[in-house]
Tab-separated table of C-alpha atoms in Angstrom:
chain	number	residue	atom	x	y	z
A	7	UNK	CA	24.986	-14.940	-0.100
A	8	UNK	CA	26.763	-15.585	3.179
A	9	UNK	CA	27.348	-13.424	6.216
A	10	UNK	CA	30.057	-10.959	5.277
A	11	UNK	CA	30.584	-9.854	8.860
A	12	UNK	CA	28.878	-10.437	12.250
A	13	UNK	CA	25.425	-8.956	12.498
A	14	UNK	CA	25.124	-5.847	14.655
A	15	UNK	CA	22.301	-3.395	15.285
A	16	UNK	CA	21.944	0.381	15.128
A	17	UNK	CA	19.146	1.930	17.166
A	18	UNK	CA	17.336	4.866	15.581
A	19	UNK	CA	15.540	7.103	18.108
A	20	UNK	CA	12.210	8.602	17.200
A	21	UNK	CA	8.673	9.332	18.389
A	22	UNK	CA	6.083	6.787	17.287
A	23	UNK	CA	2.515	5.964	18.166
A	24	UNK	CA	1.998	3.764	21.237
A	25	UNK	CA	1.651	0.035	20.658
A	26	UNK	CA	-0.323	-0.969	23.705
A	27	UNK	CA	2.081	-3.897	24.307
A	28	UNK	CA	4.410	-3.337	27.256
A	29	UNK	CA	6.672	-6.199	26.228
A	30	UNK	CA	7.264	-4.920	22.686
A	31	UNK	CA	10.767	-3.583	23.350
A	32	UNK	CA	11.767	-6.841	25.058
A	33	UNK	CA	10.270	-9.084	22.376
A	34	UNK	CA	11.504	-7.161	19.327
A	35	UNK	CA	14.093	-4.386	19.070
A	36	UNK	CA	12.156	-1.874	16.985
A	37	UNK	CA	13.404	1.235	15.203
A	38	UNK	CA	16.674	-0.607	14.696
A	39	UNK	CA	18.903	-1.299	11.692
A	40	UNK	CA	20.568	-4.727	11.737
A	41	UNK	CA	23.844	-4.692	9.791
A	42	UNK	CA	24.614	-8.088	8.299
A	43	UNK	CA	23.170	-10.962	6.307
A	44	UNK	CA	19.408	-10.585	5.911
A	45	UNK	CA	18.497	-14.246	6.457
A	46	UNK	CA	20.556	-14.570	9.640
A	47	UNK	CA	19.064	-11.320	10.954
A	48	UNK	CA	15.499	-12.372	10.175
A	49	UNK	CA	16.056	-15.710	11.908
A	50	UNK	CA	17.072	-13.815	15.053
A	51	UNK	CA	13.680	-12.073	15.251
A	52	UNK	CA	10.782	-13.485	17.312
A	53	UNK	CA	8.148	-15.527	15.480
A	54	UNK	CA	4.941	-13.707	14.467
A	55	UNK	CA	6.300	-10.321	15.540
A	56	UNK	CA	5.853	-8.004	12.522
A	57	UNK	CA	2.702	-6.513	11.000
A	58	UNK	CA	3.968	-5.668	7.517
A	59	UNK	CA	6.945	-6.520	5.317
A	60	UNK	CA	8.288	-4.428	2.456
A	61	UNK	CA	11.034	-6.160	0.473
A	62	UNK	CA	13.127	-4.661	-2.308
A	63	UNK	CA	15.448	-7.610	-3.005
A	64	UNK	CA	18.337	-7.693	-5.489
A	65	UNK	CA	16.996	-7.641	-9.051
A	66	UNK	CA	19.688	-9.947	-10.478
A	67	UNK	CA	19.936	-7.762	-13.589
A	68	UNK	CA	22.633	-9.948	-15.173
A	69	UNK	CA	24.344	-6.976	-16.818
A	70	UNK	CA	27.183	-8.211	-19.050
A	71	UNK	CA	28.420	-4.896	-20.430
A	72	UNK	CA	28.421	-1.256	-19.393
A	73	UNK	CA	25.418	0.764	-20.551
A	74	UNK	CA	26.107	3.913	-22.559
A	75	UNK	CA	24.028	6.806	-23.877
A	76	UNK	CA	24.106	7.909	-27.536
A	77	UNK	CA	26.888	10.363	-26.630
A	78	UNK	CA	28.882	7.401	-25.210
A	79	UNK	CA	28.587	8.640	-21.616
A	80	UNK	CA	28.131	5.849	-19.066
A	81	UNK	CA	24.739	5.115	-17.506
A	82	UNK	CA	24.829	4.751	-13.730
A	83	UNK	CA	23.300	1.271	-13.744
A	84	UNK	CA	23.056	-1.393	-11.039
A	85	UNK	CA	26.375	-3.251	-11.231
A	86	UNK	CA	27.096	-3.729	-7.521
A	87	UNK	CA	28.211	-7.076	-6.134
A	88	UNK	CA	25.039	-7.447	-4.061
A	89	UNK	CA	23.029	-7.729	-7.281
A	90	UNK	CA	25.167	-10.510	-8.780
A	91	UNK	CA	24.379	-14.214	-8.521
A	92	UNK	CA	26.173	-17.131	-10.127
A	93	UNK	CA	23.013	-18.511	-11.768
A	94	UNK	CA	19.237	-18.366	-11.754
A	95	UNK	CA	19.286	-21.420	-9.476
A	96	UNK	CA	21.420	-19.515	-6.961
A	97	UNK	CA	19.061	-16.542	-7.084
A	98	UNK	CA	16.020	-18.791	-6.671
A	99	UNK	CA	17.573	-20.522	-3.657
A	100	UNK	CA	18.317	-17.143	-2.052
A	101	UNK	CA	14.756	-15.965	-2.767
A	102	UNK	CA	13.152	-19.035	-1.221
A	103	UNK	CA	15.393	-18.746	1.842
A	104	UNK	CA	14.499	-15.144	2.684
A	105	UNK	CA	10.811	-15.652	1.878
A	106	UNK	CA	10.686	-18.641	4.237
A	107	UNK	CA	12.470	-16.689	6.975
A	108	UNK	CA	10.154	-13.684	6.553
A	109	UNK	CA	7.005	-15.788	6.678
A	110	UNK	CA	7.974	-17.112	10.109
A	111	UNK	CA	8.141	-13.625	11.650
A	112	UNK	CA	4.906	-12.372	10.089
A	113	UNK	CA	1.829	-12.238	12.287
A	114	UNK	CA	-1.139	-14.273	11.110
A	115	UNK	CA	-2.801	-11.204	9.589
A	116	UNK	CA	0.422	-9.592	8.309
A	117	UNK	CA	1.030	-8.962	4.621
A	118	UNK	CA	4.100	-8.815	2.410
A	119	UNK	CA	5.022	-6.369	-0.359
A	120	UNK	CA	7.774	-7.266	-2.833
A	121	UNK	CA	8.958	-4.943	-5.594
A	122	UNK	CA	10.914	-5.989	-8.659
A	123	UNK	CA	11.578	-5.520	-12.353
A	124	UNK	CA	10.913	-7.923	-15.197
A	125	UNK	CA	14.299	-9.503	-14.442
A	126	UNK	CA	13.211	-11.018	-11.141
A	127	UNK	CA	9.592	-10.355	-10.172
A	128	UNK	CA	8.185	-13.435	-11.921
A	129	UNK	CA	10.715	-15.699	-10.243
A	130	UNK	CA	9.958	-14.091	-6.877
A	131	UNK	CA	6.210	-14.426	-7.461
A	132	UNK	CA	6.508	-18.125	-8.221
A	133	UNK	CA	8.716	-18.689	-5.176
A	134	UNK	CA	6.400	-16.884	-2.760
A	135	UNK	CA	3.449	-18.941	-3.945
A	136	UNK	CA	5.498	-22.111	-3.450
A	137	UNK	CA	6.273	-20.959	0.106
A	138	UNK	CA	2.560	-20.686	0.934
A	139	UNK	CA	1.887	-16.974	0.465
A	140	UNK	CA	-1.414	-15.876	-1.097
A	141	UNK	CA	-1.252	-13.116	-3.719
A	142	UNK	CA	-3.767	-10.323	-3.078
A	143	UNK	CA	-2.773	-7.889	-5.843
A	144	UNK	CA	-0.016	-6.984	-8.210
A	145	UNK	CA	0.617	-3.259	-8.503
A	146	UNK	CA	2.182	-1.545	-11.493
A	147	UNK	CA	4.320	1.402	-10.450
A	148	UNK	CA	4.285	3.663	-13.516
A	149	UNK	CA	7.314	5.928	-13.396
A	150	UNK	CA	6.674	9.524	-14.346
A	151	UNK	CA	10.278	9.942	-15.508
A	152	UNK	CA	11.747	6.568	-16.583
A	153	UNK	CA	15.205	6.124	-18.061
A	154	UNK	CA	15.016	5.951	-21.889
A	155	UNK	CA	15.997	2.856	-23.834
A	156	UNK	CA	19.207	4.219	-25.324
A	157	UNK	CA	19.829	1.399	-27.796
A	158	UNK	CA	16.374	1.596	-29.320
A	159	UNK	CA	15.936	-2.186	-29.401
A	160	UNK	CA	13.269	-2.588	-26.704
A	161	UNK	CA	10.356	-0.747	-25.151
A	162	UNK	CA	11.280	1.811	-22.517
A	163	UNK	CA	11.164	0.179	-19.079
A	164	UNK	CA	8.646	2.584	-17.590
A	165	UNK	CA	7.337	0.521	-14.673
A	166	UNK	CA	8.147	-1.869	-11.870
A	167	UNK	CA	5.822	-4.428	-10.308
A	168	UNK	CA	4.855	-4.821	-6.675
A	169	UNK	CA	3.311	-8.041	-5.378
A	170	UNK	CA	1.071	-7.746	-2.332
A	171	UNK	CA	0.509	-11.064	-0.574
A	172	UNK	CA	-1.027	-12.431	2.611
A	173	UNK	CA	0.712	-15.034	4.750
A	174	UNK	CA	-1.586	-17.743	3.446
A	175	UNK	CA	-4.807	-18.461	1.570
A	176	UNK	CA	-6.733	-18.629	4.852
A	177	UNK	CA	-5.472	-15.248	6.138
A	178	UNK	CA	-8.263	-13.167	7.634
A	179	UNK	CA	-8.402	-9.630	8.954
A	180	UNK	CA	-5.368	-8.256	7.156
A	181	UNK	CA	-5.141	-4.468	7.114
A	182	UNK	CA	-6.433	-2.615	4.056
A	183	UNK	CA	-7.625	0.985	4.315
A	184	UNK	CA	-10.007	0.922	1.381
A	185	UNK	CA	-12.060	3.971	2.391
A	186	UNK	CA	-9.041	6.160	3.150
A	187	UNK	CA	-7.442	5.338	-0.198
A	188	UNK	CA	-10.709	6.017	-1.991
A	189	UNK	CA	-11.166	9.322	-0.161
A	190	UNK	CA	-7.708	10.483	-1.196
A	191	UNK	CA	-8.399	9.454	-4.784
A	192	UNK	CA	-11.362	11.807	-5.415
A	193	UNK	CA	-13.784	9.164	-4.065
A	194	UNK	CA	-12.735	6.665	-6.721
A	195	UNK	CA	-11.447	3.193	-5.901
A	196	UNK	CA	-7.654	3.124	-5.816
A	197	UNK	CA	-6.483	1.263	-8.898
A	198	UNK	CA	-3.600	-1.161	-9.221
A	199	UNK	CA	-1.567	1.193	-11.440
A	200	UNK	CA	0.233	3.910	-9.483
A	201	UNK	CA	1.723	6.909	-11.294
A	202	UNK	CA	4.564	8.128	-9.065
A	203	UNK	CA	7.828	9.876	-10.056
A	204	UNK	CA	11.243	8.359	-9.484
A	205	UNK	CA	13.298	9.442	-6.496
A	206	UNK	CA	15.006	12.678	-7.553
A	207	UNK	CA	16.046	16.083	-6.228
A	208	UNK	CA	16.639	16.650	-2.552
A	209	UNK	CA	15.150	13.286	-1.623
A	210	UNK	CA	17.914	11.428	-3.494
A	211	UNK	CA	20.859	10.672	-1.210
A	212	UNK	CA	24.270	11.620	-2.639
A	213	UNK	CA	27.832	10.617	-1.780
A	214	UNK	CA	30.779	12.944	-1.209
A	215	UNK	CA	31.235	13.330	-4.976
A	216	UNK	CA	27.608	14.306	-5.553
A	217	UNK	CA	26.749	10.957	-7.166
A	218	UNK	CA	23.781	8.756	-6.269
A	219	UNK	CA	24.552	6.954	-3.032
A	220	UNK	CA	22.302	3.996	-3.940
A	221	UNK	CA	21.307	3.036	-7.501
A	222	UNK	CA	17.753	1.912	-6.707
A	223	UNK	CA	16.558	4.271	-3.959
A	224	UNK	CA	12.760	4.209	-3.960
A	225	UNK	CA	10.628	7.368	-3.693
A	226	UNK	CA	9.062	8.082	-0.324
A	227	UNK	CA	5.681	8.565	-2.015
A	228	UNK	CA	5.701	4.913	-3.082
A	229	UNK	CA	6.460	3.667	0.426
A	230	UNK	CA	3.924	6.051	1.925
A	231	UNK	CA	1.154	4.584	-0.209
A	232	UNK	CA	2.200	1.057	0.764
A	233	UNK	CA	2.244	1.844	4.492
A	234	UNK	CA	-0.926	3.937	4.457
A	235	UNK	CA	-2.824	1.226	2.603
A	236	UNK	CA	-1.803	-1.794	4.670
A	237	UNK	CA	-0.584	-0.778	8.143
A	238	UNK	CA	-1.697	1.194	11.178
A	239	UNK	CA	0.078	3.672	13.462
A	240	UNK	CA	2.237	1.723	15.905
A	241	UNK	CA	2.609	-1.307	13.613
A	242	UNK	CA	6.024	-2.901	13.051
A	243	UNK	CA	7.275	-2.820	9.453
A	244	UNK	CA	10.141	-5.122	8.473
A	245	UNK	CA	12.420	-4.282	5.541
A	246	UNK	CA	15.024	-7.027	4.958
A	247	UNK	CA	16.809	-5.048	2.201
A	248	UNK	CA	16.908	-1.652	3.893
A	249	UNK	CA	19.310	0.204	1.587
A	250	UNK	CA	19.279	3.913	2.392
A	251	UNK	CA	16.292	3.579	4.705
A	252	UNK	CA	13.302	4.843	2.729
A	253	UNK	CA	11.026	2.411	4.568
A	254	UNK	CA	12.336	3.554	7.948
A	255	UNK	CA	12.077	7.247	7.084
A	256	UNK	CA	8.464	6.902	5.942
A	257	UNK	CA	7.585	4.625	8.875
A	258	UNK	CA	8.890	7.170	11.379
A	259	UNK	CA	7.045	10.017	9.658
A	260	UNK	CA	3.781	8.041	9.687
A	261	UNK	CA	4.055	6.800	13.284
A	262	UNK	CA	5.003	3.209	12.509
A	263	UNK	CA	7.880	1.217	14.010
A	264	UNK	CA	10.434	-0.388	11.704
A	265	UNK	CA	13.066	-3.101	11.693
A	266	UNK	CA	15.657	-2.702	8.936
A	267	UNK	CA	18.270	-5.163	7.732
A	268	UNK	CA	21.164	-4.026	5.539
A	269	UNK	CA	24.415	-5.826	4.759
A	270	UNK	CA	26.339	-2.716	3.658
A	271	UNK	CA	27.560	-0.639	6.651
A	272	UNK	CA	27.802	2.484	4.479
A	273	UNK	CA	24.168	2.280	3.415
A	274	UNK	CA	23.115	1.528	7.004
A	275	UNK	CA	24.953	4.588	8.327
A	276	UNK	CA	23.360	6.803	5.668
A	277	UNK	CA	19.951	5.364	6.516
A	278	UNK	CA	20.408	6.101	10.223
A	279	UNK	CA	21.385	9.706	9.554
A	280	UNK	CA	18.444	10.111	7.220
A	281	UNK	CA	15.922	8.685	9.688
A	282	UNK	CA	17.332	10.676	12.600
A	283	UNK	CA	16.439	13.844	10.682
A	284	UNK	CA	12.798	12.847	10.108
A	285	UNK	CA	10.136	14.720	12.071
A	286	UNK	CA	7.098	12.490	12.763
A	287	UNK	CA	3.676	13.791	11.842
A	288	UNK	CA	1.235	14.605	14.625
A	289	UNK	CA	-1.061	11.819	15.911
A	290	UNK	CA	-4.089	13.669	14.488
A	291	UNK	CA	-2.566	13.646	11.009
A	292	UNK	CA	-1.917	9.889	10.972
A	293	UNK	CA	-4.948	8.582	12.869
A	294	UNK	CA	-6.716	5.928	10.742
A	295	UNK	CA	-9.786	7.140	8.884
A	296	UNK	CA	-13.106	5.596	9.975
A	297	UNK	CA	-13.957	2.368	8.170
A	298	UNK	CA	-17.432	2.779	6.708
A	299	UNK	CA	-17.947	-0.977	6.583
A	300	UNK	CA	-17.395	-1.141	10.350
A	301	UNK	CA	-19.993	1.532	11.092
A	302	UNK	CA	-23.381	0.451	12.491
A	303	UNK	CA	-26.022	-0.483	9.944
A	304	UNK	CA	-28.808	2.056	9.532
A	305	UNK	CA	-31.912	0.960	7.583
A	306	UNK	CA	-33.786	3.523	5.508
A	307	UNK	CA	-36.797	2.953	7.761
A	308	UNK	CA	-34.810	4.597	10.594
A	309	UNK	CA	-34.419	7.692	8.401
A	310	UNK	CA	-38.179	7.824	7.982
A	311	UNK	CA	-38.876	7.153	11.668
A	312	UNK	CA	-36.376	9.870	12.693
A	313	UNK	CA	-38.242	12.413	10.592
A	314	UNK	CA	-35.458	13.202	8.136
A	315	UNK	CA	-37.708	11.961	5.301
A	316	UNK	CA	-41.511	11.960	5.470
A	317	UNK	CA	-43.898	9.248	4.230
A	318	UNK	CA	-45.438	10.391	0.955
A	319	UNK	CA	-42.422	12.586	0.114
A	320	UNK	CA	-40.836	12.197	-3.298
A	321	UNK	CA	-37.136	11.372	-3.561
A	322	UNK	CA	-35.293	12.573	-6.663
A	323	UNK	CA	-32.126	11.410	-8.368
A	324	UNK	CA	-29.209	13.836	-8.575
A	325	UNK	CA	-29.971	14.716	-12.194
A	326	UNK	CA	-33.701	15.169	-11.525
A	327	UNK	CA	-34.596	12.488	-14.030
A	328	UNK	CA	-36.253	9.962	-11.716
A	329	UNK	CA	-38.639	10.236	-8.752
A	330	UNK	CA	-39.975	7.709	-6.245
A	331	UNK	CA	-42.474	7.974	-3.388
A	332	UNK	CA	-41.436	7.232	0.211
A	333	UNK	CA	-43.728	4.723	1.947
A	334	UNK	CA	-44.223	4.601	5.748
A	335	UNK	CA	-42.574	1.152	5.951
A	336	UNK	CA	-39.264	2.461	4.579
A	337	UNK	CA	-39.706	1.237	1.021
A	338	UNK	CA	-40.103	3.264	-2.168
A	339	UNK	CA	-42.765	3.098	-4.832
A	340	UNK	CA	-42.097	3.674	-8.534
A	341	UNK	CA	-44.734	3.015	-11.179
A	342	UNK	CA	-46.609	0.604	-8.952
A	343	UNK	CA	-43.486	-1.365	-8.032
A	344	UNK	CA	-42.417	-1.365	-4.373
A	345	UNK	CA	-38.928	-2.106	-3.101
A	346	UNK	CA	-35.904	-0.907	-1.185
A	347	UNK	CA	-34.079	2.330	-1.994
A	348	UNK	CA	-31.477	0.208	-3.783
A	349	UNK	CA	-33.895	-1.937	-5.764
A	350	UNK	CA	-35.996	1.030	-6.914
A	351	UNK	CA	-32.868	3.039	-7.746
A	352	UNK	CA	-31.654	0.194	-9.963
A	353	UNK	CA	-35.093	-0.145	-11.571
A	354	UNK	CA	-35.260	3.559	-12.385
A	355	UNK	CA	-31.926	3.379	-14.221
A	356	UNK	CA	-32.412	-0.007	-15.813
A	357	UNK	CA	-29.350	-1.322	-13.994
A	358	UNK	CA	-28.815	-4.586	-12.097
A	359	UNK	CA	-27.720	-2.794	-8.893
A	360	UNK	CA	-27.643	0.648	-7.298
A	361	UNK	CA	-26.439	2.312	-4.100
A	362	UNK	CA	-29.687	4.008	-3.106
A	363	UNK	CA	-27.988	6.031	-0.368
A	364	UNK	CA	-26.032	8.050	-2.928
A	365	UNK	CA	-28.534	7.872	-5.808
A	366	UNK	CA	-31.619	9.319	-4.096
A	367	UNK	CA	-31.888	12.904	-2.866
A	368	UNK	CA	-34.463	14.901	-0.919
A	369	UNK	CA	-35.532	18.419	-1.843
A	370	UNK	CA	-34.594	20.848	0.931
A	371	UNK	CA	-34.908	24.621	0.463
A	372	UNK	CA	-34.770	24.267	-3.336
A	373	UNK	CA	-31.601	22.202	-3.171
A	374	UNK	CA	-31.064	18.468	-3.367
A	375	UNK	CA	-29.579	16.738	-0.324
A	376	UNK	CA	-28.284	13.182	-0.739
A	377	UNK	CA	-30.043	10.903	1.738
A	378	UNK	CA	-26.706	9.452	2.846
A	379	UNK	CA	-26.278	12.655	4.850
A	380	UNK	CA	-29.335	11.710	6.891
A	381	UNK	CA	-27.839	8.270	7.544
A	382	UNK	CA	-24.660	9.943	8.848
A	383	UNK	CA	-26.708	12.042	11.247
A	384	UNK	CA	-28.536	8.980	12.563
A	385	UNK	CA	-25.211	7.200	13.060
A	386	UNK	CA	-23.865	10.191	14.963
A	387	UNK	CA	-26.886	9.990	17.260
A	388	UNK	CA	-26.282	6.259	17.772
A	389	UNK	CA	-22.634	6.933	18.636
A	390	UNK	CA	-23.569	9.575	21.185
A	391	UNK	CA	-26.040	7.190	22.787
């Protein structure tokens, strides 16, 4: 894929969180859509200048014939020129070229997301590993409303795959908001299968005839989960296949900067208009949630010494099935065995491990209070000090 016309840029105004780098605007033109060839545009960006990359490259569907429904009506499939390559070798060469270009502009702790279908995602995955990326996860996007398989000769294609990768195997300190994702998921770890509807309704951009403007427009909910999980307010998000600007729209709403690259001027213009209309959320709404693993360590002995739990008091599990005695040294005693709140909690249940902070409770005014609440109060005191 060559440069169809000289690359130019479209600035998209918007309010974003401060970066804390005065030279950001000079080093990298953010909140801008570059119109032109993606590889040439990426090569024009400064090295190690972006915090996150989301790439939705051509799928290379290799459609040979028009798709029809049982009533012989045509299916609006992806048959645009930008999705056509002469051979698998040509597609692989293009993939390696943009992956190499992207890796140069990623910061050391930046990560890359790539989405694809079964037509291309395995080839992309192999290429990114060859280029030195390190795969962190693959995510299955389960579509709530997938297109049926009209011919009845295959399974319904009800998902797409996202690859999440670090810049290299030695990458340290990449962004991942584990606690925030868990908190929004009913305090359960966020799994690698995401059930999100397709882009429909008012979110879907239409042309003058009322038809889909872009055949593969991604839902904002999908991009929001990507950005919330692996970026921070003020970060720069690069999208080398910008399309109708879903990445930019979500980035602006969530207080991130973006750099978009799109070869089609019509798509780029639609993306700019879309992003211009976005109202950013307030700083309070997008501020990162506290990382529990970064909070100061509080031993159970401090809970005893602070008077939240008394020596000789009995702790009880949430179901009132197990009890243990608090010792003055911050250990627990159960049936003559002495150990930490975690060790004794595991022993009581016959399990190899236990989080004693959430397992044990103290009786307060005829109600059980999880001892983790006492730890939070001690931490608050430490923060005030």
